[in-house]
Amino acid sequence: MSPRKLGYVVPETLREASEFLREHAEHARVIAGGTDVLVQLRRRPERGGADGLRWLVDISRIPGLAGVSSASGTIRIGALTTHEEIARNPIIRKGAPLLAEACASVGSPQIRARGTIGGNIMNASPAADTIPALVALSARVRLSDLGGTRDILITDIFEGPYRNSAQPGEVLVGVYFDALPPTCRSAFVKLGRREALAIARLSCAVVIERDGAGRVVRAAIAPGACLPMPAQVSSAEEILAGKVPDEATVDAAAREVAEEMVRRTGVRWSTDYKKPALEAIARRAIWRALGVNVE
Amino acid sequence: MDEPRWVGARVSRIDAADKVTGRLKFMSDLSFPGMLWGAVLRSAHPHALIKKIDTSKAEAIDGVVAVLTHKDVPGLNGFGIVVPDQPVLCFDKVRYMGDAVALVAATSKEKASEALRAIEVEYEPLPVVDDPEEAMLESSPKVHADGNIHHHIKVERGDVDAAFREAAVVVENTYYTPRQMHAFMETESGVATMDEDGNITVWCGSQHPFRDQLQIARALGMNPRKIQVVSTPTGGAFGGKDEITVQIYLALLALRTGRPVKIVLSREESAVAGMKRHPMKIRMKTAAAADGTLLANEVRVVADTGAYASLGGPVVNLAIEHSCGAYRMPNVKLEGFCVYTNNGLAGAFRGFGANQVIFALETQIDMIAERLGMDRLEFRRKNALRQGDVAALGHTMTASVGAVATLDAASKCEIWVRREELKARPSAPHKKRGVGIATELHGCGLGVGLPDYGAATIELLPDGRFAVGVSCPEIGQGNTTAFAQMAADSLGCSVEDIVMVSGDSRYTLDSGTSTASRSVYTGGNAIRCAAARMREAIADVAAEALGAPREEIAFGRGSVEARSCPAGEPTRSAGRLSFREIACIAESKGRRLKTEGDFIWPVADRGVEGYFGLPHLIYSYITQVALVEVNTLTGEVEVLRAVSIPDPGKAINPVGIEAQSEGGVVMGMGYALMEDTVIEQGITKTPNFSTYIIPTSVDAPEIETIIVEELEPSGPFGAKGIGEAVCVPITPAITNAIHDATGIWITHIPATAERVYMALRKQAGEPAGA
Ligand SMILES: Cc1cc2nc3c(=O)[nH]c(=O)nc-3n(C[C@H](O)[C@H](O)[C@H](O)COP(=O)(O)OP(=O)(O)OC[C@H]3O[C@@H](n4cnc5c(N)ncnc54)[C@H](O)[C@@H]3O)c2cc1C
């Protein structure tokens, strides 16, 4: 580990934070829970470490960035809300159970108590657990800068692995999405190398809304840790749409998720395993979003 | 002597309160006034010639107090338990990424790292030797000038070829095992100090302070008496701190600067530079007769020992010794190679060569049982060694043998008895359950041909308590608690009256290593000897003070008394003396009661000509059973339950045995399912715990430990040892359970989800990539 001297600033307002971040551009970085940033600082620059960094901008004192609220069917989660709070929050457990599941699967109690949803999004790891859930919820993120705020679709914040599209000076203030109605069910399924402290090797988030007759009105399927960019797999969603899903339909949709992954990534050495494994967890997630627990 | 009161009781660890409250200071917690931070410059290449080392820029940095290279090693520039082939500081070439090229001491950790970066080393890279079998070829580049085969062992008995011809079943397979990391919580760390007289004290977690003292003295060219090594408490070792780690670096820096110096390896540095379990490729051909009698085993082991010897040779010897497990095997042809490569460093690791071969053998055993249509447990029981049998290497099993007893207990454990019922109820239709079993014996002590002795001291303190000294360090296994229990019962006092002194080369006598499942047996026997002498010394003092004949002195709990008072005379309270009073009386005469005890290990009736360290006389035995569930869609394996049935001889502390057993199960489970230090072209790809995956508490199964005590007459209170065996058969118990669940055989561990999934697909006849 190479030591480095870093300045640490603790702005009290969003304006102060943005001013500082603009001024120092690539030499400054926001720190929220620090569970990604601090790990990156330990790494040598040539192995993805934060090269050229001189300032950490601690946003934890800025008021109004933490907590979950809901108003007229829209749920807002402040950027500083921790995984632990989200996993336990009644509004989320009711209105976006898959996100509660995703947050509950992050790391360990210690990591969940420090890591924030804002950090999870902005770090833009392909394996980030909240991202597929937020994609399946069609969430929007709000960025704040000196000139005000702008809202963009969650999928538009990503530019590639570990790269987000925010401009220097922009701070993520929160994410927004519509609470799922009672006609919706959802699921988040993750495949790791062990039961806890496991980075997702694959994951899949699914939201399904059905009508009184059991027909799928709307399906959202977002796999994680396997696509070049976080996204829904509309071709798989279409297989479910309008049907009362039976085994064959679910199998077909799950297979399509896996095939779409291969189309988007090409065949790699790991494809032999990842394709059937993704199919298996997509199938599990879809069934769970249909109310059938196939474990 | 009275019935033991402490031995066999569920005594809580004597260090428990200090550990759970964080009061206990490990060596890496120590600080001294004026202390400097030391750091080690590691190699930049897995294999290269050193052309030039320039330290001038580093020396010029403000706050840098010393920069040392090979030129500054006053004594032998090498260390190694068997052959000192590892340079303290490299001079002509580097052989792995963990090789030390220079040392620095500076006023802060940051300055020390800055200095490391300022040292300029010119290398000429050499081709990397990373495949042990290729390394064995004449044409391979040489890691060491005298060739890459560090050690070769060959043992033959009987006629395997004839046995293979006559056998009803012969199975032959190749097995691959991973490079497991010890993953102790405290990395290799410590502090060295020097006094005005030039005496050096090295405070550093390790497994044998006296051998460290010798190796440090040799490198420093100093009288060992001027060097003290303190290595209790150690924050976990598992064999990874048997060899020298940072002790010599610490001592060199303290010697040069005259100031206290501390080194704490980061996890990454520890992962790259530290010891690992030998990856082995094992070819095994095993035969049995139609009635299920094992006839022959032919074994070829190639072990990747990495850049230096350390204990690679002995590990391969023990792999050979354990390759026929707990079975009678009349015909054997066993061969092992220990090969140098540029793949890190491999050496001692809990199990010491047995883990690899027992995984292979116990898989072979299941295959043969299946081919013969025999019950797996019955097949094992039929062939298991009994006392008086001749073992595979030709020595006679005269000590206690618990193979059958542990198998008997296994046949009655719940997951074995109810296995069909448990298998019939997986948690989901695409999941399959299976139950696996495996057994082994495990050599205790150092084996034939190596000096193996113990020593203990006991001193009666002024307050009536006893200071008991045994050098075998407390590395977390709980040996100091077992020592205190044995001392309490041997002396006739309470565990609270024992003050343990452990792992200190100044205040204890050399009792050897805390390795090889030996410390409780060795230290216990030495304590028994010292305690008997202490009782005599106490009786002498008491007899004189009470004016009673020496034979009349009887021991109570914490006191002695003159047994019979002359007839008619009322019992006097003065007829009884507490240990404290004894201490006072002795003190008043200017005496301190202090005794020493010693012990030399018994050994097997025959060795293996030309080799040291094998076979053993005393073995611990263990059978382990696992219930697993395999997800056939993803290949994930979950261990649901495990039963661990050790025969440690007398369980001095059943809680301690359970703790060993549970830790061992989880360690062997990690070995079976997830752990592997990946090294590609000499570069470690898994240098920390986000990439090197070990089981967490959430992954651990429900573990039941059933202790079977086959008392060993030569052991203290009948004890043998158990520290290693507990992590061994669980690995094949798990892989055999995967077979029981799915029909696939695991020959390559860890059985990761991918490997299991691919094997399932191959079994289903689907080509890869379908
Ligand atoms: C041991 C361990 C286990 C982990 N396990 C998991 C896991 O299972 N699943 C998982 O998804 N992640 C895991 N992580 C990663 C990490 O904990 C999460 O990504 C977490 O959500 C990051 O949040 P943070 O607040 O700690 O982010 P920080 O480290 O503070 O920041 C992360 C990045 O986001 C930027 N950032 C943070 N907040 C903002 C903001 N409001 N506006 C603009 N930029 C911002 C920072 O500049 C930085 O680039 C693990 C990490 C560790 C160390």
Coordinates of N, CA, C and O in Angstrom, one line a residue, chain B residues 12-66:
Chain B
S12 N -13.3 -23.3 31.3 CA -13.2 -22.2 30.3 C -11.7 -21.8 30.2 O -11.0 -21.9 31.1
R13 N -11.4 -21.3 29.0 CA -10.0 -21.0 28.7 C -9.5 -20.0 29.7 O -10.1 -19.0 30.0
I14 N -8.2 -20.2 30.1 CA -7.6 -19.3 31.1 C -7.4 -17.9 30.5 O -7.3 -16.9 31.2
D15 N -7.4 -17.8 29.1 CA -7.2 -16.5 28.5 C -8.5 -15.9 27.9 O -8.5 -14.9 27.2
A16 N -9.6 -16.6 28.2 CA -10.9 -16.2 27.6 C -11.2 -14.8 27.9 O -11.5 -14.0 27.0
A17 N -11.2 -14.4 29.2 CA -11.7 -13.1 29.6 C -10.8 -12.0 29.0 O -11.3 -11.0 28.4
D18 N -9.5 -12.2 29.0 CA -8.6 -11.2 28.4 C -8.8 -11.1 26.9 O -8.7 -10.0 26.3
K19 N -9.1 -12.2 26.2 CA -9.3 -12.2 24.8 C -10.6 -11.5 24.4 O -10.7 -10.7 23.6
V20 N -11.7 -11.9 25.1 CA -13.0 -11.3 24.7 C -13.1 -9.8 25.1 O -13.9 -9.1 24.5
T21 N -12.4 -9.4 26.1 CA -12.5 -8.0 26.5 C -11.4 -7.2 25.7 O -11.4 -5.9 25.8
G22 N -10.6 -7.8 24.9 CA -9.6 -7.1 24.2 C -8.4 -6.6 25.1 O -7.5 -5.9 24.6
R23 N -8.4 -7.1 26.3 CA -7.2 -6.7 27.2 C -5.9 -7.3 26.8 O -4.9 -6.8 26.9
L24 N -6.1 -8.5 26.2 CA -4.9 -9.3 25.9 C -4.1 -8.6 24.7 O -4.7 -8.1 23.8
K25 N -2.8 -8.5 24.9 CA -2.0 -7.8 23.9 C -1.3 -8.9 23.1 O -0.5 -9.6 23.6
F26 N -1.5 -8.9 21.8 CA -0.8 -9.7 20.9 C 0.5 -8.9 20.6 O 0.6 -7.7 20.9
M27 N 1.5 -9.6 20.0 CA 2.8 -9.0 19.7 C 2.6 -7.7 18.9 O 3.3 -6.7 19.0
S28 N 1.7 -7.8 17.9 CA 1.5 -6.7 17.0 C 0.8 -5.5 17.7 O 0.7 -4.4 17.2
D29 N 0.4 -5.7 19.0 CA -0.2 -4.6 19.7 C 0.8 -3.9 20.6 O 0.5 -2.9 21.2
L30 N 2.0 -4.5 20.7 CA 3.0 -3.9 21.6 C 3.6 -2.6 21.0 O 3.8 -2.5 19.8
S31 N 3.9 -1.7 21.9 CA 4.6 -0.4 21.5 C 5.6 -0.1 22.5 O 5.4 -0.4 23.7
F32 N 6.7 0.5 22.1 CA 7.8 0.9 23.0 C 8.2 2.3 22.7 O 8.0 2.7 21.6
P33 N 8.6 3.0 23.7 CA 9.1 4.4 23.5 C 10.2 4.5 22.4 O 11.1 3.6 22.4
G34 N 10.1 5.4 21.5 CA 11.1 5.6 20.5 C 11.0 4.5 19.4 O 12.0 4.4 18.7
M35 N 9.9 3.9 19.3 CA 9.8 2.7 18.4 C 9.8 3.2 16.9 O 9.2 4.2 16.6
L36 N 10.5 2.4 16.1 CA 10.5 2.7 14.7 C 9.6 1.7 14.0 O 9.3 0.7 14.5
W37 N 9.2 2.1 12.8 CA 8.5 1.1 11.9 C 9.4 0.5 10.9 O 10.1 1.2 10.2
G38 N 9.4 -0.8 10.8 CA 10.1 -1.5 9.8 C 9.3 -1.9 8.7 O 8.1 -2.0 8.8
A39 N 9.9 -2.0 7.5 CA 9.2 -2.5 6.3 C 10.2 -3.3 5.5 O 11.4 -3.1 5.5
V40 N 9.6 -4.1 4.6 CA 10.4 -5.1 3.8 C 10.2 -4.8 2.4 O 9.0 -4.7 1.9
L41 N 11.3 -4.6 1.6 CA 11.1 -4.4 0.2 C 11.1 -5.8 -0.4 O 12.0 -6.6 -0.3
R42 N 9.9 -6.1 -1.0 CA 9.8 -7.4 -1.7 C 10.2 -7.4 -3.1 O 10.2 -6.3 -3.7
S43 N 10.4 -8.5 -3.7 CA 10.8 -8.6 -5.1 C 9.8 -8.0 -6.0 O 8.6 -8.0 -5.7
A44 N 10.3 -7.5 -7.1 CA 9.4 -7.0 -8.2 C 9.1 -8.0 -9.2 O 8.3 -7.8 -10.2
H45 N 9.8 -9.1 -9.2 CA 9.6 -10.2 -10.2 C 9.6 -11.6 -9.5 O 10.2 -11.8 -8.5
P46 N 8.8 -12.5 -10.1 CA 8.8 -13.8 -9.5 C 10.1 -14.6 -9.7 O 10.4 -15.5 -8.9
H47 N 10.9 -14.2 -10.6 CA 12.2 -14.9 -10.9 C 13.1 -13.9 -11.6 O 12.8 -13.5 -12.8
A48 N 14.2 -13.5 -11.0 CA 15.1 -12.6 -11.7 C 16.4 -12.5 -11.1 O 16.6 -12.9 -9.9
L49 N 17.4 -12.1 -11.8 CA 18.7 -11.9 -11.3 C 18.7 -10.4 -10.7 O 18.1 -9.5 -11.3
I50 N 19.4 -10.3 -9.6 CA 19.6 -8.9 -9.1 C 20.9 -8.3 -9.7 O 22.0 -8.9 -9.5
K51 N 20.8 -7.2 -10.4 CA 22.0 -6.6 -11.0 C 22.6 -5.6 -10.1 O 23.8 -5.4 -10.0
K52 N 21.7 -4.8 -9.4 CA 22.2 -3.7 -8.6 C 21.1 -3.3 -7.6 O 19.9 -3.3 -7.9
I53 N 21.6 -2.9 -6.5 CA 20.6 -2.4 -5.5 C 21.2 -1.0 -5.0 O 22.4 -1.0 -4.5
D54 N 20.4 0.0 -5.2 CA 20.9 1.4 -4.8 C 19.9 1.9 -3.7 O 18.8 2.2 -4.0
T55 N 20.5 2.1 -2.5 CA 19.6 2.5 -1.4 C 19.8 4.0 -1.1 O 19.2 4.5 -0.1
S56 N 20.7 4.7 -1.9 CA 21.1 6.1 -1.4 C 19.9 7.0 -1.3 O 19.8 7.8 -0.4
K57 N 19.0 6.9 -2.3 CA 17.8 7.9 -2.2 C 17.0 7.6 -1.0 O 16.5 8.5 -0.3
A58 N 16.8 6.3 -0.7 CA 16.0 6.0 0.5 C 16.7 6.5 1.8 O 16.0 7.0 2.7
E59 N 18.0 6.3 1.8 CA 18.7 6.7 3.0 C 18.6 8.2 3.3 O 18.6 8.7 4.4
A60 N 18.5 9.0 2.2 CA 18.5 10.4 2.3 C 17.1 11.0 2.8 O 17.0 12.1 3.1
I61 N 16.1 10.1 2.8 CA 14.8 10.6 3.2 C 14.8 10.9 4.7 O 15.2 10.1 5.5
D62 N 14.3 12.1 5.0 CA 14.2 12.5 6.4 C 13.3 11.5 7.2 O 12.2 11.2 6.7
G63 N 13.7 11.1 8.3 CA 12.9 10.1 9.1 C 13.3 8.7 8.8 O 12.8 7.8 9.6
V64 N 14.1 8.4 7.8 CA 14.5 7.1 7.6 C 15.8 6.8 8.4 O 16.8 7.5 8.3
V65 N 15.7 5.8 9.3 CA 16.9 5.6 10.2 C 17.8 4.5 9.7 O 19.0 4.6 10.0
A66 N 17.3 3.5 9.0 CA 18.2 2.5 8.5 C 17.7 1.9 7.2 O 16.4 1.7 7.1

